[in-house]
Amino acid sequence: MLSERRLEVLRAIVQDYVGTEEPVGSKALTERHRLGVSPATVRNDMAVLEDEGYIAQPHTSAGRIPTDKGYRLFVDRLAGVKPLSGAERRAIQNFMDGAVDLDDVVGRTVRLLAQLTRQVAVVQYPSLTRSTVRHVELLALSPSRVMLVLITDTGRVEQRMVDCPGPVGETALADLRARLNSRVVGRRFSDVPQLVQDLPESFETDERGTVSAVLATLLETLVEETEERLMIGGTANLTRFVHDFPLTIRPVLEALEEQVVLLKLLGEAKDSGMTVRIGHEIAHEGLNSTSVVAVGYGSGDEAVAKLGVVGPTRMDYPGTMGAVRAVARYVGQILAES
Amino acid sequence: MLSERRLEVLRAIVQDYVGTEEPVGSKALTERHRLGVSPATVRNDMAVLEDEGYIAQPHTSAGRIPTDKGYRLFVDRLAGVKPLSGAERRAIQNFMDGAVDLDDVVGRTVRLLAQLTRQVAVVQYPSLTRSTVRHVELLALSPSRVMLVLITDTGRVEQRMVDCPGPVGETALADLRARLNSRVVGRRFSDVPQLVQDLPESFETDERGTVSAVLATLLETLVEETEERLMIGGTANLTRFVHDFPLTIRPVLEALEEQVVLLKLLGEAKDSGMTVRIGHEIAHEGLNSTSVVAVGYGSGDEAVAKLGVVGPTRMDYPGTMGAVRAVARYVGQILAES
DNA sequence: TCTGGCACTCGCGACAGTTGAGTGCCAAGG
DNA sequence: CCTTGGCACTCAACTGTCGCGAGTGCCAGA
């Protein structure tokens, strides 16, 4: 167990290092923080902190920098979440209001988050797993081709082509549309399969093929679209660290293009509350020298998706966490209103 | 007017510089190309080329590198378009086949192009200005709210909410849907406004408000969606030049996030045929040290959108142009089939 | 017009010397 | 037992010098 003062020293090291981006020494620490002790004492504390693995020296005659473990302790026990200023809150509101479209909401969110945190922002599209069906529309495009349009309560629209085994009558299609909607509208995606299970049986034999084809496509869409999409922005912010890591930027950009990686990363985050993953806590190799701050957001009580930022492990955690949380809340509100 | 041999020297310089990424000197040139003359002669030619502004020296005792003007001459008169290898063609086909969705087509295209050229790829979503209407669907979500869904022949689906002045009957809606579709299906977006102009008059007085509201939203959607979206990929490729331009990468990333800039850039490209913009020919400041190779693509004879790559002015123009052209053709085919 | 020769330029890497921030350790004092 | 000032030590970073070599421009001769 570390004494109170040693924790204070660690906090000071993290804060200074985040600010200056340079290894911090004992003398500088005592000058910039009112620790009430001399540099020599701080040196002893630093030696202990280093033994415990919270800080490290890049080379022998240099100051200390926090390790991943040090940052972890910092965010868990030393850092609060810094609330945004009034001006920032107003900026969020101005920026988010006037979004017309789901795409627009996500797009604005990602730009906003990138701008506030000056880091790379990642926003997952609202998930469909907990979404409900608002409407299913069927359109005959040609005698044996039907377009299926699925509209969700989060404002998302998905369309699929259905090739039917035989010609489809307009009345039969209207019938199917009506019966299908009466069963699934307002229901959760996860409930849909069993709700429509016995639907084909209630149709005439010669139309069952069509009904089955349509249902198959619908279920497929529900499953496929559960695989989430996401939007990223603010990649230019990576270059702020290019003098530190000219080499590190490439794997990060590559990882950002692999949506699978990011989705997995967001998926690992807790459903509620904020999750911070630091450096090597991230499984993906290219992101080993970055940290991810993620949080769920949603229109109601439940989180429907996640959003967050990716930045260097040396980031302003309290500020970043504050921004991420505030943005998530706002997006939730916007989604709830629409 | 430059002599044939001097053009040959310029071509050799461009090719060598693109390959080695280092300023090329007279001796190295004669060794790697069969110019049939001595280094001294080449030096004289180089002096002339430098006077004319086609090449420049980074510093006094260094080799020459092409200027923007030099690259311009190269692509205009010296470079052909290098066709792709059979293996590459097959790779394109494998990669593009199996796209299910418009999003998927665009996504695959952008990844493919980035991979083939090892540069940043930009793909514009198929434009709606020349698209035709495949279907317009109207769904009553609540007594006075209607959802309008527009489906285009390029497979794109757009939806908008319409708040109606009064309650809307299901039969009236069906009537409107039928009449609207009979007028606009198969017609071009640009023709739609005049085709629906007199539609409200043919309805009962108490329904004209609703009809007008729906039409207004429809026309608005057509206009709004003419503002294009685009997808970019392969930004990690920018880091290949980070040792050259550690400083240049940031404005490029910033420009890439400004979709407006990119859309303008693509918009400036010729509708048919390939357009190459080199260095300072690009108005946007951040992209002054990059080149853009763009080409239109489409499902029929007309181009419905553009795609291209952004890379350093020092790029392999023949190869890049070949890849861009080939990909554009394939995407055109895919779109025509679906 | 081309070519070989020659003097000149200048970026670059190697090397050595100096500086200074930072450290670890120790002995003395509270 | 903790804190503190002192002291010797380490080592990255900076500076200045120097030689190398690629590359150039110019010129006289073929």
XYZ file of C-alpha atoms in Angstrom, chain A:
338
model
C 0.000 0.000 0.000
C 1.302 3.363 -0.989
C 1.238 6.259 1.401
C -0.919 9.252 0.712
C 2.013 11.403 -0.240
C 3.355 8.912 -2.714
C 0.006 8.849 -4.428
C 0.178 12.608 -4.487
C 3.584 12.419 -6.100
C 2.237 10.033 -8.720
C -0.661 12.344 -9.418
C 1.729 15.252 -9.808
C 3.918 13.262 -12.166
C 0.972 12.297 -14.347
C -0.357 15.830 -14.466
C 2.994 17.348 -15.280
C 3.847 14.763 -17.867
C 0.514 15.154 -19.583
C 1.051 18.878 -19.666
C 4.674 19.114 -20.711
C 5.091 15.846 -22.605
C 8.531 15.552 -21.052
C 9.888 13.269 -18.356
C 9.503 15.003 -15.033
C 12.232 15.216 -12.433
C 12.157 15.606 -8.682
C 13.212 19.219 -8.623
C 10.696 20.380 -11.182
C 7.968 18.530 -9.288
C 8.585 20.314 -5.998
C 8.659 23.643 -7.786
C 5.363 23.192 -9.561
C 3.394 21.465 -6.828
C 3.058 22.325 -3.181
C 4.074 18.942 -1.907
C 5.665 20.411 1.228
C 8.726 18.237 0.983
C 12.148 18.567 -0.576
C 13.337 17.129 -3.880
C 15.341 14.493 -2.041
C 12.233 13.128 -0.386
C 10.450 13.105 -3.661
C 13.339 11.173 -5.093
C 12.919 8.511 -2.475
C 9.218 8.303 -3.203
C 9.943 8.074 -6.879
C 12.307 5.189 -6.278
C 9.523 3.360 -4.489
C 6.987 4.158 -7.184
C 9.408 2.859 -9.738
C 9.978 -0.348 -7.788
C 6.237 -0.852 -7.691
C 6.038 -0.328 -11.436
C 4.004 2.838 -11.519
C 6.619 4.979 -13.183
C 9.722 4.424 -15.267
C 12.730 6.230 -16.635
C 13.229 6.417 -20.384
C 16.966 6.387 -19.685
C 19.195 6.627 -16.668
C 19.735 10.324 -16.363
C 16.237 11.460 -17.099
C 13.044 12.176 -15.242
C 10.206 9.715 -14.781
C 7.177 9.018 -16.891
C 4.105 7.095 -15.803
C 3.700 3.490 -16.903
C 0.391 2.001 -18.017
C 0.014 0.749 -14.463
C 0.631 4.272 -13.192
C -2.058 5.706 -15.429
C -4.383 2.957 -14.316
C -3.945 3.886 -10.674
C -4.340 7.521 -11.619
C -7.688 7.080 -13.329
C -8.971 4.609 -10.747
C -8.113 6.497 -7.606
C -6.653 9.894 -8.264
C -8.540 11.484 -11.104
C -12.028 12.817 -11.030
C -14.067 13.474 -14.123
C -13.658 17.110 -15.009
C -17.039 18.649 -15.821
C -17.229 20.834 -18.887
C -17.375 24.585 -18.697
C -20.610 26.402 -19.385
C -19.249 27.607 -22.691
C -18.435 24.081 -23.727
C -21.902 22.874 -22.786
C -23.455 25.596 -24.849
C -21.179 24.734 -27.749
C -22.337 21.141 -27.621
C -25.950 22.164 -27.669
C -25.498 24.552 -30.570
C -23.581 22.008 -32.494
C -25.939 19.116 -31.996
C -29.183 20.960 -32.501
C -30.320 21.019 -36.047
C -29.277 17.489 -36.858
C -31.841 16.179 -39.318
C -30.919 12.623 -39.825
C -29.405 9.679 -38.012
C -26.340 9.977 -40.193
C -26.257 13.627 -39.369
C -26.484 13.006 -35.638
C -23.638 10.532 -35.732
C -21.584 12.759 -38.009
C -22.004 15.777 -35.797
C -21.257 13.751 -32.708
C -18.012 12.459 -34.063
C -16.849 15.894 -35.155
C -17.878 17.414 -31.861
C -16.109 14.806 -29.803
C -12.964 15.070 -31.875
C -12.965 18.813 -31.486
C -13.600 18.823 -27.738
C -11.003 16.241 -26.877
C -8.610 17.056 -29.713
C -8.301 13.363 -30.277
C -9.684 10.667 -32.522
C -13.387 10.154 -31.951
C -15.288 6.944 -32.571
C -19.068 6.755 -32.567
C -20.983 3.545 -33.007
C -24.314 3.732 -34.809
C -27.211 3.031 -32.498
C -27.534 -0.686 -32.104
C -30.415 -2.594 -33.532
C -30.377 -5.414 -31.013
C -32.423 -3.455 -28.556
C -34.215 -1.458 -31.213
C -37.803 -2.071 -32.105
C -39.448 -2.317 -35.482
C -41.344 0.745 -36.544
C -42.483 -0.498 -39.908
C -41.780 -3.094 -42.549
C -42.584 -2.134 -46.113
C -42.745 -4.431 -49.111
C -42.553 -3.086 -52.650
C -42.998 -5.062 -55.812
C -40.301 -3.907 -58.166
C -40.912 -6.526 -60.797
C -43.180 -9.569 -60.920
C -40.814 -11.707 -58.891
C -38.659 -9.134 -57.113
C -39.659 -7.490 -53.904
C -37.848 -4.783 -52.037
C -38.004 -5.054 -48.287
C -37.591 -1.861 -46.284
C -37.107 -2.037 -42.542
C -37.585 1.081 -40.454
C -36.474 1.127 -36.837
C -37.409 3.333 -33.941
C -33.939 4.827 -33.950
C -34.645 6.248 -37.365
C -32.577 3.779 -39.249
C -33.706 2.409 -42.581
C -32.408 -0.766 -44.169
C -33.422 -2.169 -47.500
C -32.914 -5.538 -49.130
C -33.873 -7.190 -52.355
C -35.866 -10.406 -52.235
C -35.949 -12.747 -55.193
C -39.176 -14.697 -55.006
C -39.643 -18.193 -56.373
C -42.707 -17.172 -58.383
C -44.737 -14.140 -59.399
C -46.205 -12.146 -56.560
C -49.657 -10.619 -56.670
C -50.175 -7.098 -55.422
C -52.980 -8.163 -53.120
C -51.006 -11.020 -51.664
C -48.178 -8.615 -50.977
C -50.514 -6.168 -49.283
C -51.852 -9.013 -47.204
C -48.409 -10.105 -46.148
C -47.401 -6.530 -45.420
C -50.407 -6.012 -43.191
C -50.064 -9.259 -41.286
C -46.327 -8.885 -40.906
C -46.614 -5.390 -39.544
C -49.380 -6.255 -37.149
C -47.100 -8.830 -35.618
C -43.761 -7.087 -35.423
C -44.355 -3.348 -35.180
C -43.186 -2.102 -31.815
C -41.462 -5.374 -31.010
C -37.806 -5.904 -30.337
C -35.582 -7.370 -32.979
C -34.711 -10.262 -30.762
C -38.371 -11.177 -30.471
C -39.113 -11.065 -34.178
C -38.005 -14.571 -35.190
C -40.451 -16.397 -32.988
C -43.220 -13.914 -33.731
C -43.162 -14.665 -37.431
C -42.308 -18.327 -37.168
C -45.748 -19.662 -38.056
C -46.617 -16.981 -40.583
C -46.052 -19.034 -43.751
C -48.509 -21.679 -42.619
C -51.364 -19.219 -42.621
C -50.918 -18.503 -46.342
C -52.053 -20.401 -49.377
C -49.658 -23.090 -50.482
C -48.592 -21.323 -53.661
C -47.609 -18.183 -51.787
C -45.653 -19.811 -49.029
C -42.469 -19.681 -51.062
C -42.693 -15.935 -51.329
C -43.579 -15.504 -47.694
C -40.658 -17.636 -46.622
C -38.270 -15.785 -48.872
C -39.364 -12.450 -47.490
C -39.134 -13.630 -43.906
C -35.734 -15.146 -44.476
C -34.442 -11.847 -45.808
C -35.981 -9.952 -42.945
C -34.376 -12.155 -40.326
C -31.095 -11.987 -42.157
C -31.258 -8.213 -42.149
C -31.906 -8.154 -38.448
C -28.902 -10.338 -37.799
C -26.604 -8.652 -40.268
C -27.390 -5.212 -39.068
C -26.644 -6.235 -35.547
C -23.091 -6.157 -36.721
C -22.560 -2.533 -36.088
C -21.197 0.244 -38.187
C -19.313 3.172 -36.840
C -17.946 6.529 -37.795
C -14.575 7.936 -36.894
C -13.196 11.433 -37.088
C -10.408 13.691 -35.948
C -7.628 11.499 -37.261
C -5.682 14.674 -37.958
C -5.279 14.971 -34.203
C -2.961 11.978 -34.288
C -0.342 14.171 -35.872
C -0.123 16.217 -32.719
C 2.091 13.452 -31.404
C 4.007 12.821 -34.539
C 7.202 14.196 -33.038
C 6.881 11.727 -30.198
C 5.819 8.711 -32.160
C 6.512 9.235 -35.840
C 6.435 5.489 -36.063
C 3.452 4.749 -33.910
C 0.949 6.637 -35.985
C 0.803 4.115 -38.793
C -0.470 1.083 -36.885
C -3.020 3.319 -35.221
C -4.349 4.552 -38.538
C -4.451 0.993 -39.749
C -6.335 -0.164 -36.699
C -8.798 2.673 -37.124
C -9.602 1.477 -40.615
C -10.300 -1.996 -39.325
C -13.763 -1.397 -38.061
C -13.832 -4.888 -36.645
C -11.076 -4.010 -34.227
C -12.787 -0.875 -33.056
C -16.128 -2.561 -32.681
C -14.543 -5.244 -30.569
C -12.884 -2.585 -28.473
C -16.129 -0.734 -27.898
C -17.882 -3.997 -27.263
C -15.534 -4.765 -24.409
C -16.506 -1.563 -22.677
C -18.989 -1.800 -19.877
C -22.574 -1.211 -20.925
C -23.064 1.547 -18.427
C -20.508 3.787 -16.847
C -17.265 4.810 -18.390
C -14.560 2.393 -19.418
C -10.939 3.362 -19.775
C -8.472 0.999 -21.381
C -4.860 1.944 -21.126
C -1.952 0.936 -23.316
C -1.244 -2.759 -23.088
C -4.639 -3.435 -21.611
C -5.750 -3.191 -25.220
C -5.333 -6.505 -26.915
C -4.803 -5.161 -30.408
C -1.140 -4.679 -31.119
C -1.304 -1.453 -33.076
C -3.078 0.299 -30.250
C -0.662 -0.664 -27.497
C 0.505 2.858 -26.978
C -2.925 4.391 -26.968
C -5.744 4.619 -24.494
C -9.436 4.327 -25.198
C -12.128 6.106 -23.229
C -15.559 4.724 -24.038
C -19.054 5.050 -22.706
C -22.472 3.762 -23.696
C -25.212 6.075 -24.802
C -28.850 5.613 -25.556
C -32.198 7.229 -25.892
C -33.712 5.645 -22.832
C -32.327 3.912 -19.816
C -30.475 1.323 -21.777
C -27.372 2.000 -23.802
C -27.982 1.317 -27.472
C -24.416 1.908 -28.592
C -21.042 3.198 -27.493
C -18.888 6.139 -28.300
C -15.443 7.191 -27.239
C -12.054 8.523 -28.141
C -8.685 7.013 -28.938
C -5.585 8.908 -27.905
C -2.088 8.482 -26.573
C -1.787 6.916 -23.137
C -0.444 10.277 -22.158
C -3.771 12.068 -22.350
C -5.738 14.367 -20.109
C -7.943 11.684 -18.593
C -10.199 13.855 -16.434
C -10.886 16.262 -19.281
C -11.367 13.551 -21.852
C -13.681 11.576 -19.612
C -15.705 14.695 -18.927
C -16.096 15.454 -22.599
C -16.988 11.898 -23.510
C -19.599 11.679 -20.795
C -21.147 15.019 -21.662
C -21.372 14.244 -25.356
C -22.890 10.836 -24.678
C -25.596 12.415 -22.549
C -26.445 14.938 -25.196
C -26.650 12.398 -27.948
C -28.916 10.339 -25.763
C -31.211 13.308 -25.348
C -31.264 14.038 -29.055
C -32.113 10.448 -29.856
C -34.849 10.374 -27.263
C -36.463 13.477 -28.703
C -36.588 12.356 -32.299
